[in-house]
Coordinates of C-alpha atoms in Angstrom, one line a residue:
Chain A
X1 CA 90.3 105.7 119.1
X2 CA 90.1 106.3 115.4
X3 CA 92.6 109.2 115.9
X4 CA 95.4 106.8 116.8
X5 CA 95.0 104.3 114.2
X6 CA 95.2 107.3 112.0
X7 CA 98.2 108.6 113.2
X8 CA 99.7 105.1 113.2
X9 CA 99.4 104.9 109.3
X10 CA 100.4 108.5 109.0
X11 CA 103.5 107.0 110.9
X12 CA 104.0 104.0 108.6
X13 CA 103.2 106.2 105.6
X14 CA 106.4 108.9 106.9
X15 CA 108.6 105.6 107.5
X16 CA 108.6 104.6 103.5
X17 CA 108.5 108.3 102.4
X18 CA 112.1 108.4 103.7
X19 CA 113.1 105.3 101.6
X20 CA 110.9 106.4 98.9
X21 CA 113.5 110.1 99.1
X22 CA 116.8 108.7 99.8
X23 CA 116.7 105.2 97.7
X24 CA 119.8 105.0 95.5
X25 CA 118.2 102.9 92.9
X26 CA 115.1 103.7 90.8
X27 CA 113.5 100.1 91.8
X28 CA 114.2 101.4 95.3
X29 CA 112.1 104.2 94.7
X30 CA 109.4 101.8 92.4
X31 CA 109.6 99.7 95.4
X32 CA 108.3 102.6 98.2
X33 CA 106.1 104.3 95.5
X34 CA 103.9 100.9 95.7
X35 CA 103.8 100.3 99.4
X36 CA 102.4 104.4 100.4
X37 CA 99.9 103.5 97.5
X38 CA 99.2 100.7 99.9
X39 CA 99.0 102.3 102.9
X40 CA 97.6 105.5 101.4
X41 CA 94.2 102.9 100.4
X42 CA 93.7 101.8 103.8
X43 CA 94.4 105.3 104.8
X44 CA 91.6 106.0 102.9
X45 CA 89.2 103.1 103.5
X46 CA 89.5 104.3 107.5
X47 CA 88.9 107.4 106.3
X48 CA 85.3 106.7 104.6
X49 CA 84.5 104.3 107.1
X50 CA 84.8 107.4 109.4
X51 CA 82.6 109.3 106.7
X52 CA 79.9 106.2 106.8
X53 CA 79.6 107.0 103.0
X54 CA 79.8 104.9 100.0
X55 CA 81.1 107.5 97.6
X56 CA 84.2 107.8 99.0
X57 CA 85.3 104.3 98.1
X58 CA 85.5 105.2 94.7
X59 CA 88.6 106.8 95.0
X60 CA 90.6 104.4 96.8
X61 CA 89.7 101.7 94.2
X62 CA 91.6 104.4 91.4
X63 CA 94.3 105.0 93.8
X64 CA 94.8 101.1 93.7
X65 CA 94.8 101.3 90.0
X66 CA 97.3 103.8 89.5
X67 CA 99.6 102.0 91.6
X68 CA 99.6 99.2 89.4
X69 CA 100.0 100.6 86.1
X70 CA 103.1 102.4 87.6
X71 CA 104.5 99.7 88.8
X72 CA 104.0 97.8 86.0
X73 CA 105.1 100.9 83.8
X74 CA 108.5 101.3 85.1
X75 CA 109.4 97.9 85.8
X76 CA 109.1 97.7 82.2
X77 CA 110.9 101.1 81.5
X78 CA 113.7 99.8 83.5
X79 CA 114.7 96.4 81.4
X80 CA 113.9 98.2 78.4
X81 CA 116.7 100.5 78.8
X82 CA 118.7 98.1 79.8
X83 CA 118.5 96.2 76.6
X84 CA 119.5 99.6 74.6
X85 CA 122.1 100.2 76.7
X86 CA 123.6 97.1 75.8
X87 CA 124.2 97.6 71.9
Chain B
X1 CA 134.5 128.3 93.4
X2 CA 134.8 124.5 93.8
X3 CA 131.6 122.2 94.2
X4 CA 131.7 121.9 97.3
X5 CA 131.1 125.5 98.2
X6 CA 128.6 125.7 95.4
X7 CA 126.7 122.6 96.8
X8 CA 126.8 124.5 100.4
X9 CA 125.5 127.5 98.7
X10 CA 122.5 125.6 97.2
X11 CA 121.8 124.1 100.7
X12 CA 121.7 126.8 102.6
X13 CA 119.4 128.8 100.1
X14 CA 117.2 125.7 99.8
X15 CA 116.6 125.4 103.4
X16 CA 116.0 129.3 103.5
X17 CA 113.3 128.7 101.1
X18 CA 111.5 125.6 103.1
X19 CA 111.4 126.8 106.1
X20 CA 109.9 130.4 104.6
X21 CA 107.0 128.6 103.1
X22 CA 106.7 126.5 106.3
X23 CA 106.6 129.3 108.2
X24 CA 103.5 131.0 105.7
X25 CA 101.8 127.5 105.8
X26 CA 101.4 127.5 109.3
X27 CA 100.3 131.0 109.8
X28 CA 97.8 130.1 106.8
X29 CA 96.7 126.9 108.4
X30 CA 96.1 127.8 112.0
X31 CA 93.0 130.0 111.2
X32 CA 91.5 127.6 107.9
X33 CA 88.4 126.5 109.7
X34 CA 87.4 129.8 112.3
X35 CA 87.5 131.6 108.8
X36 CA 85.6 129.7 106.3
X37 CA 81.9 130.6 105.3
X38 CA 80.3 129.3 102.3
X39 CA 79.3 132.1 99.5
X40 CA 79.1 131.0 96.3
X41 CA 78.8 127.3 96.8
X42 CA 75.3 127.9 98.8
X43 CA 74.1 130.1 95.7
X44 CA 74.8 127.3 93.4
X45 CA 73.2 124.7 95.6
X46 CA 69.8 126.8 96.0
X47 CA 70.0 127.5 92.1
X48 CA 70.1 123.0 91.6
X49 CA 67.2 122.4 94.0
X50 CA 65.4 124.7 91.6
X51 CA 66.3 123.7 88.3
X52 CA 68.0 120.5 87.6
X53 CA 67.4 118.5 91.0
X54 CA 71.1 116.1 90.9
X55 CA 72.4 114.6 93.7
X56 CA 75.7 115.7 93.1
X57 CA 75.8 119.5 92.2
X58 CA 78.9 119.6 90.3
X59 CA 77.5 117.9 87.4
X60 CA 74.9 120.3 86.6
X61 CA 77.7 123.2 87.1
X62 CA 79.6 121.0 84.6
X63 CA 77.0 120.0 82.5
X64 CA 74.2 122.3 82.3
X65 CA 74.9 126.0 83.7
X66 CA 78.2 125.4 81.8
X67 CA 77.8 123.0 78.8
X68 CA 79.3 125.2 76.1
X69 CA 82.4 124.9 78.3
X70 CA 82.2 121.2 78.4
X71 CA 81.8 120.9 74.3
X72 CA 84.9 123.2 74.4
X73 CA 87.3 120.9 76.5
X74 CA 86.1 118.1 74.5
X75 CA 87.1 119.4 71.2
X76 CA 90.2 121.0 72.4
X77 CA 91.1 117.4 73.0
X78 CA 89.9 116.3 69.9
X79 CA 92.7 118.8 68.4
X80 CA 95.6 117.4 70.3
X81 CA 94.6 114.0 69.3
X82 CA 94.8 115.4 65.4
X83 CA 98.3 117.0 65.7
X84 CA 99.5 113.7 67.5
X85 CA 98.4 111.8 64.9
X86 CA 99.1 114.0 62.0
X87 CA 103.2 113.8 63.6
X88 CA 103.3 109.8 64.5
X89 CA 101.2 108.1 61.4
X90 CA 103.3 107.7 58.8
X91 CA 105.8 105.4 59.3
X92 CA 105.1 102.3 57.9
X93 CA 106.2 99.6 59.9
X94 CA 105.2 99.7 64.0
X95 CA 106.0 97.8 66.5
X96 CA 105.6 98.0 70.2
X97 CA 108.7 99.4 72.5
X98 CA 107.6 97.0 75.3
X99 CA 107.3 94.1 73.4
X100 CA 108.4 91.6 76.3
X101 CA 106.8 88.9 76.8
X102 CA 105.9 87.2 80.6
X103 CA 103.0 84.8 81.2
X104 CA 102.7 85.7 84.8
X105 CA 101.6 89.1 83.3
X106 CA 99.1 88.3 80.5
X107 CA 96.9 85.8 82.7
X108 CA 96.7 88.6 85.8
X109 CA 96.0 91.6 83.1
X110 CA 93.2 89.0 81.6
X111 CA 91.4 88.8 84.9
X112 CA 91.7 92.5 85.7
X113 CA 90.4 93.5 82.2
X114 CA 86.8 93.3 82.8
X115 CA 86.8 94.4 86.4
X116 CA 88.8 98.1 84.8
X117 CA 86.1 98.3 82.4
X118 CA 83.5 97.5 84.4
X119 CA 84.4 100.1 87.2
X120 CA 84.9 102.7 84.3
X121 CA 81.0 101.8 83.0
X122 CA 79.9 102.9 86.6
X123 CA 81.4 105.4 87.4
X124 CA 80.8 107.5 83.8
X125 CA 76.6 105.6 84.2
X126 CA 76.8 107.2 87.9
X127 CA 77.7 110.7 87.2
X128 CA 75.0 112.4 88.6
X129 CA 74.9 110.4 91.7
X130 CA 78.3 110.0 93.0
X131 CA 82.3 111.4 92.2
X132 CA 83.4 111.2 88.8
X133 CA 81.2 111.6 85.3
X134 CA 82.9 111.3 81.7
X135 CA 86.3 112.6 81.4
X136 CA 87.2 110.2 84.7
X137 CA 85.4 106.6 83.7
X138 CA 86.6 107.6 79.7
X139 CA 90.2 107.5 81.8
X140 CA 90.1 104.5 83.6
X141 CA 88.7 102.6 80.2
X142 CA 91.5 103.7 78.7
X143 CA 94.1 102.9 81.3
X144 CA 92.3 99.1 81.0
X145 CA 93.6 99.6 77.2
X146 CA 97.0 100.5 77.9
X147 CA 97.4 97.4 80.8
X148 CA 96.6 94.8 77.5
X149 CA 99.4 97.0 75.2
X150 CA 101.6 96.3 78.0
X151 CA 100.9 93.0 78.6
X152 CA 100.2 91.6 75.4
X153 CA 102.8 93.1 73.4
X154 CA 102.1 92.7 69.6
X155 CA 99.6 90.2 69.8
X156 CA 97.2 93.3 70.5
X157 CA 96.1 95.9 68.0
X158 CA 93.4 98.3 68.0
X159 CA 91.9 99.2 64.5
X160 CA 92.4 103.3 63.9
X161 CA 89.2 103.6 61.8
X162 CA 86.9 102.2 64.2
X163 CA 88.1 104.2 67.1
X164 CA 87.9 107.5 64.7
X165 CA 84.7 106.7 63.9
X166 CA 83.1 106.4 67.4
X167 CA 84.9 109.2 68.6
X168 CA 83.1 110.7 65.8
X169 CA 80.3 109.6 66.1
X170 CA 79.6 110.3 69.9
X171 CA 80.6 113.6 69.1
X172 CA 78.2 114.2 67.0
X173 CA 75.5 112.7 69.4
X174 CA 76.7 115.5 71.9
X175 CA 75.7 118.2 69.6
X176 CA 72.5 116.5 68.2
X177 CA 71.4 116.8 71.8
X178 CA 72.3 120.0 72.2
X179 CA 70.5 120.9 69.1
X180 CA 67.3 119.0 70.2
X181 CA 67.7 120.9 73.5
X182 CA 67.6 124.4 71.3
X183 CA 64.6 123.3 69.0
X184 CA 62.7 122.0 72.4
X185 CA 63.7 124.8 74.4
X186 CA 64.9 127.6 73.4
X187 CA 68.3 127.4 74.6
X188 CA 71.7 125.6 73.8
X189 CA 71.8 122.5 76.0
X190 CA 68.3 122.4 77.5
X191 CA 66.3 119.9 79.1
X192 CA 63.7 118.4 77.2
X193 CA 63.3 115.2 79.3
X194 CA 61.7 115.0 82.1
X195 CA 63.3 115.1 85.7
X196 CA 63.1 112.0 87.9
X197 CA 63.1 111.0 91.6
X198 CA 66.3 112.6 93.1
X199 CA 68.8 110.2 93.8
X200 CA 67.8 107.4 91.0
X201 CA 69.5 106.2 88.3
X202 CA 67.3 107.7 85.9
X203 CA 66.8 111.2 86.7
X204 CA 68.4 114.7 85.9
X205 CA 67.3 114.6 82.2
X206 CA 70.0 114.9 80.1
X207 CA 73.0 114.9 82.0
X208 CA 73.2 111.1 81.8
X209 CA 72.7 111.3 78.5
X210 CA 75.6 114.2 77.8
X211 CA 78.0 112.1 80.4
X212 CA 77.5 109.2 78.4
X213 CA 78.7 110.3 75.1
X214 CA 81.7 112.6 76.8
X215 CA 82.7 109.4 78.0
X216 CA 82.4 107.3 75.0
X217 CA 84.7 110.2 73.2
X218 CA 87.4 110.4 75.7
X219 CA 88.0 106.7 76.4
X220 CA 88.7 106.6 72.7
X221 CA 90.6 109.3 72.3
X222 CA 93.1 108.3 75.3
X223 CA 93.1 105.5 73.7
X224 CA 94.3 106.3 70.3
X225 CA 96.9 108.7 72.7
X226 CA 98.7 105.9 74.3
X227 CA 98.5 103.9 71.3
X228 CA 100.2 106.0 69.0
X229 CA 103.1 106.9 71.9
X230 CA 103.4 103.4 72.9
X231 CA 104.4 102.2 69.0
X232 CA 108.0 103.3 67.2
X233 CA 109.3 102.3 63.9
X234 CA 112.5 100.7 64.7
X235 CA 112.6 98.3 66.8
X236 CA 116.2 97.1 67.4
Chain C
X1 CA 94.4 115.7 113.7
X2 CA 93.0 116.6 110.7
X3 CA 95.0 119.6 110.6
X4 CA 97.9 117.7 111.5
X5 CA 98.0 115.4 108.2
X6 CA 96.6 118.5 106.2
X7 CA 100.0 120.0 107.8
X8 CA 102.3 116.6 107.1
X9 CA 101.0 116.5 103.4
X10 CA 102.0 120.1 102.4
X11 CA 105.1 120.1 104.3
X12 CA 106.2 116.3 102.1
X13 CA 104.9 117.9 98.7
X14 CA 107.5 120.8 99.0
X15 CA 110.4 118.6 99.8
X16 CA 109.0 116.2 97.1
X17 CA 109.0 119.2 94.3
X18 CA 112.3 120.5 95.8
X19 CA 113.6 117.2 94.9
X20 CA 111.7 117.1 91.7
X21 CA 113.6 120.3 90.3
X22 CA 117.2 119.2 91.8
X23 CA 117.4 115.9 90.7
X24 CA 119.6 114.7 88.0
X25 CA 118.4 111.5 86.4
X26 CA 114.8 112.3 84.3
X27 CA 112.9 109.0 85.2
X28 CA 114.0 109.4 89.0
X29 CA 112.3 113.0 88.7
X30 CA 108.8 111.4 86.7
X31 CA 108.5 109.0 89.9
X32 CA 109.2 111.5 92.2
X33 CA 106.1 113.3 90.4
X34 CA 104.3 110.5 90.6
X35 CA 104.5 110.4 94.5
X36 CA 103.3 114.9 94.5
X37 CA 100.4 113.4 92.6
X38 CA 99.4 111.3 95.1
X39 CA 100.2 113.9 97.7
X40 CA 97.8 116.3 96.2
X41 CA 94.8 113.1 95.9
X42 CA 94.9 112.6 99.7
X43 CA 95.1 116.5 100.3
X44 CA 91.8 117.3 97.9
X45 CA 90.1 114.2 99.4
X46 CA 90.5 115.7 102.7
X47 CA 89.1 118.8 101.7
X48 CA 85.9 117.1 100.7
X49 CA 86.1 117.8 97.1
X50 CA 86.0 113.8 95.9
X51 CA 85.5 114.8 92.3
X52 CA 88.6 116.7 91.7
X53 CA 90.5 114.1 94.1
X54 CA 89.3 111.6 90.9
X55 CA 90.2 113.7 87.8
X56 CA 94.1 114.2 89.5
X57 CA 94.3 110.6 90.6
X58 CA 93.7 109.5 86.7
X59 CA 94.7 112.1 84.9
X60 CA 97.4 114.2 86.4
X61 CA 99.0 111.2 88.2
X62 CA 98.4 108.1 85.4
X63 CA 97.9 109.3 82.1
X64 CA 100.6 112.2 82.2
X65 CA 103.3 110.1 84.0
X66 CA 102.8 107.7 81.6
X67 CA 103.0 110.0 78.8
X68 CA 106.1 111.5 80.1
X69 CA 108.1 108.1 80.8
X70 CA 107.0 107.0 77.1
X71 CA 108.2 109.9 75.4
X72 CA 111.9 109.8 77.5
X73 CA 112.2 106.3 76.4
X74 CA 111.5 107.6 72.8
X75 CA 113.9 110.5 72.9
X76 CA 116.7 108.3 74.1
X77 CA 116.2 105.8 71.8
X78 CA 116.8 108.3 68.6
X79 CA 119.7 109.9 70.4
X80 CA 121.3 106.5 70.8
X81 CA 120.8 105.9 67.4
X82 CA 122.6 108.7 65.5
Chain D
X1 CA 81.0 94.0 116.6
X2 CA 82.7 97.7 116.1
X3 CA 85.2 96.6 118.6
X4 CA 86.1 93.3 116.5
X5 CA 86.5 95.7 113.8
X6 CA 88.7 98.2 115.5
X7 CA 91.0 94.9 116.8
X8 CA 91.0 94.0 112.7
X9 CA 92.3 97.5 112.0
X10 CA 95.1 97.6 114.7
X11 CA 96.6 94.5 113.6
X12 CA 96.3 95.6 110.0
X13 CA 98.2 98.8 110.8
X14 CA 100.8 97.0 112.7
X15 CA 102.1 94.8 109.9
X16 CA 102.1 97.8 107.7
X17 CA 104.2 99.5 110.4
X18 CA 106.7 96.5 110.2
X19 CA 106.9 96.3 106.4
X20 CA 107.8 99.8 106.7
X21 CA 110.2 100.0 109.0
X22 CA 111.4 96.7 107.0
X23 CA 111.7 99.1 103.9
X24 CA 113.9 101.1 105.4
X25 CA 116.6 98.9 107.0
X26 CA 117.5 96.4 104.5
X27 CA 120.0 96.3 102.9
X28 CA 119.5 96.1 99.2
X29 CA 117.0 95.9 96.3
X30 CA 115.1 92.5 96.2
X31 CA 115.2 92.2 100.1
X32 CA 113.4 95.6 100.4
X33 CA 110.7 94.1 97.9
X34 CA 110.4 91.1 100.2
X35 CA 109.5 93.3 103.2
X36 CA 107.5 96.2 101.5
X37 CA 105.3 94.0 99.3
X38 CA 104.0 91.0 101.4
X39 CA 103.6 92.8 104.6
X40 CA 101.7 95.4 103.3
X41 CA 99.0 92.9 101.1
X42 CA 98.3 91.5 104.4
X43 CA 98.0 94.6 106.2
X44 CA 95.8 96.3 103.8
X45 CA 93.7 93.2 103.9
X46 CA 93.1 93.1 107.4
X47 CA 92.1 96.9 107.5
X48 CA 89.5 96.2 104.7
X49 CA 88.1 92.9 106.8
X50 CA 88.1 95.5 109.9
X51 CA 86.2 98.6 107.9
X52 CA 83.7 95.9 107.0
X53 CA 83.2 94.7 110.7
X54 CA 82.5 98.1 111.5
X55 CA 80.5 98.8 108.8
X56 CA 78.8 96.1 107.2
X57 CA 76.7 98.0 104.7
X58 CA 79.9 98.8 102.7
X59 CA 80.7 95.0 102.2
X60 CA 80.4 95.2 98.4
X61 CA 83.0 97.5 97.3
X62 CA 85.2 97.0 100.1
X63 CA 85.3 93.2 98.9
X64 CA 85.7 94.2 95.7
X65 CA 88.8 96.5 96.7
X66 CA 90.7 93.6 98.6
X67 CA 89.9 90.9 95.8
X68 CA 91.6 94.1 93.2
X69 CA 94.4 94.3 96.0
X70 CA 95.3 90.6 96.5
X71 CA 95.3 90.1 92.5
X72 CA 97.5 93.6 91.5
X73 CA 99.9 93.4 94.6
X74 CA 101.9 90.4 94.5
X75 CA 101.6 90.7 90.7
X76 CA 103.3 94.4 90.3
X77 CA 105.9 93.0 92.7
X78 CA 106.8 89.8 90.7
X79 CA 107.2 91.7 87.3
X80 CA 109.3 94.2 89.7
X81 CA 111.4 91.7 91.0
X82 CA 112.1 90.1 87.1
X83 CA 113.0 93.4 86.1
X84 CA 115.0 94.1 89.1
X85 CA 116.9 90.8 87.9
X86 CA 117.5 91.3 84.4
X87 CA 119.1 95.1 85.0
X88 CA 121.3 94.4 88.0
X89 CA 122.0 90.3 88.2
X90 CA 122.2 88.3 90.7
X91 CA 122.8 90.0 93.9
X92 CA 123.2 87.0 96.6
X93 CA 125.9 84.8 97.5
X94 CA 124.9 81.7 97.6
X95 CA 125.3 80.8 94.5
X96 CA 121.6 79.3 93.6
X97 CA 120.6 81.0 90.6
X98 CA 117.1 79.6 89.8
X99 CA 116.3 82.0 87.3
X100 CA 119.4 81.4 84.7
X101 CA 117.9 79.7 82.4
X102 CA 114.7 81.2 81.6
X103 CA 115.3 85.2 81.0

């Protein structure tokens, strides 16, 4: 049982890795970058709840984190350069 | 040549190249488990039930069979820190390059503030327990630091001489205990407290203790890191 | 099945640094580093080696990318400017 | 109560399934946000309310990681979709432009 629900992230996690290779735009690419760290968390969280440890958890929460920040990172990168390329 | 045969060229030798390291990937992979027995990391185990007792074994590798290693990364980064700073400190004038200003933003990153700094506290406190010890918490801290730079814009500064002098000052703490370890002793980084229950919070002697201060000194350095990239002179 | 992500992970991460070293625009190739590090996180957590999983996640993935992105926007800005 | 749990999970994994394959048939920028970011909140959401069905000592940090994932997701993908607005315009035809006035 827990095999298939594995392989059915793996599946979602392979559909956005195409978009996240092929997408024309960099906030295409910000875009997928934020939904695998998404489904790589629950990926995880499965994962430990396979494990029945509380350790594991720790890394998912940081794998949430860095999401975020680059998210937030290049989203900021991008209107920056805008602005300088306007002068 | 035109660029079309050149970007044919490149194809086909990429694809060569994949499908090589495919093929030794898989002839690698198919006997990982049959193959594996454990040498050195049973060794290492039977010397921590003797010794130091933690429930998580890399921290006494890290820590205690090779703290003179630990002092060494720390001051290494210590050094990059210096050059960075000797390079970026002297313009006069600073400002930030993402100074851009959305509420939205500044009311999320102060909710999430004390949750990133919290999370760092426990997992540098919990070193000895569970994944993670000094140079990760000293991270995440830091990463809380550079969410209010983004977020705030100017409106948040960090005073130099204050983060200097903690880093220094933790520092310093790291080799005091080492030193106390040495007149205690006899020997560079030894235990002179005495070992708990396994699997509390206070237990393993010093290795809290050393965890503590590594972490103190890395959040502040990353901190001062990101600060001094994240601010340019001229601002248009 | 373990195996079989173990397998999909390595197989992604050499596309992903194929594409790394081809590509032409620099912040394309720091996000597409960004994705490798999080590659590599899943692939030592699966190994059962949670402490290294942690130092990559924070250091190799966040603080470097970030260093990396912040110093391109700095080098562009004093090209521009001459 | 695992089995709860394991119907939790499937769901979850469904709509992050859909908000993939949503990802990668639209047609342009802000549309792919609108499919990859919502979709994926709630189905991470419903895989954490599954893992703690199945495994209720865990409740703690596994609440702790869904109230960090409902706060940081739909926030990352606002700022995203600003930015996404100030570099390329407006991208529909309509010809509703709500966010002209305040850049």
């Amino acid at each position: 049982m827990i095999n298939f629900l594995i392989f059915l992230t793996l599946i979602a996690i392979g559909l956005s890795f195409i978009r996240f290779l092929k997408g024309p735009h960099l906030t295409d690419r910000v875009v997928a970058f934020d939904a695998m760290g998404v489904m790589a968390v629950s990926l995880l969280v499965i994962l430990s709840v396979t494990i029945k440890d509380n350790i594991y958890l720790d890394v998912a929460f940081v794998f949430a984190l860095i999401g975020f920040i680059g998210t937030i990172i290049f989203s900021r990168f991008n209107v920056v350069k805008e602005g300088d390329d306007n002068e | 040549m035109s660029i079309k045969q050149k970007i044919s060229i490149q194809t086909i030798s990429v694809s060569f190249v994949v499908s090589i390291m495919i093929i030794i990937l898989l002839g690698i992979l198919l006997n990982f488990t049959t193959q594996f027995q454990p040498t050195l990391g049973s060794d290492l185990l039977a010397i921590n039930a003797n010794s130091t007792e933690t429930a998580n074994a890399v921290t006494s590798v890290v820590t205690y069979f090779r703290g003179f290693d630990t002092l060494g990364e720390v001051t290494i980064l210590f050094l990059s820190i210096f050059g960075v700073s000797l390079g970026l400190e002297g313009f006069k004038e600073k400002l930030n390059i993402f100074s851009y200003q959305n509420t939205l933003l500044k009311i999320g990153v102060d909710t999430l503030f004390p949750i990133i700094i919290l999370f760092g506290i426990y997992v540098i406190v919990h070193g000895h327990l569970s994944p993670g010890g000094g140079f990760q918490g000293g991270v995440i801290i830091a990463s809380g630091f550079l969410l209010m730079f983004l977020a705030k814009g100017d409106d948040f500064s960090i005073n130099h001489k204050i983060l200097e002098l903690v880093e220094s000052l933790s520092g310093a703490g790291f080799i005091l205990i080492a030193l106390l370890g040495l007149l205690v002793t006899d020997r560079f980084l030894g235990n002179f407290i005495p070992i708990g229950e396994v699997g509390e919070l206070f237990s393993g002697g010093i290795i809290p203790l050393i965890y503590i201060f590594v972490g103190i000194k890395v959040s502040a350095e990353i901190t001062a890191l990101l600060e001094y990239f994240i601010r340019i002179k001229d601002v248009r | 099945m373990i195996g079989l992500i173990i397998l999909a992970i390595f197989v992604s991460m050499i596309i992903l640094a194929i594409f790394i070293i081809f590509n032409r625009d620099l912040p394309h190739s720091v996000i597409l580093f960004m994705g490798f590090g999080l590659g590599s996180v899943v692939l030592f957590f699966l190994f059962s080696a949670p402490d290294v999983a942690l130092t990559e996640a924070v250091i190799g993935t966040g603080a470097s990318s970030v260093v990396l992105l912040v110093t391109l926007l700095q080098v562009r800005r004093k090209e521009r400017k001459r | 109560m695992s089995s709860i749990g394991f119907i939790f999970i499937f769901l979850g994994i469904l709509f992050l399934i859909l908000s993939s394959i949503g990802l990668l048939r639209m047609p342009d920028t802000l549309t792919r946000m609108h499919a990859g970011t919502k979709a994926s909140t709630l189905g991470s959401l419903l895989v954490i309310v599954g893992a703690i069905f199945i495994e209720p000592t865990l409740w703690f940090k596994l609440s702790l990681l869904g109230f960090f994932l409902l706060i940081t997701n739909p926030l990352s993908s606002s700022i995203l979709a600003r930015s996404t607005y100030l570099k390329f315009g407006f991208l529909n035809k309509s010809g509703i432009d709500d966010l002209k006035d305040n850049k």
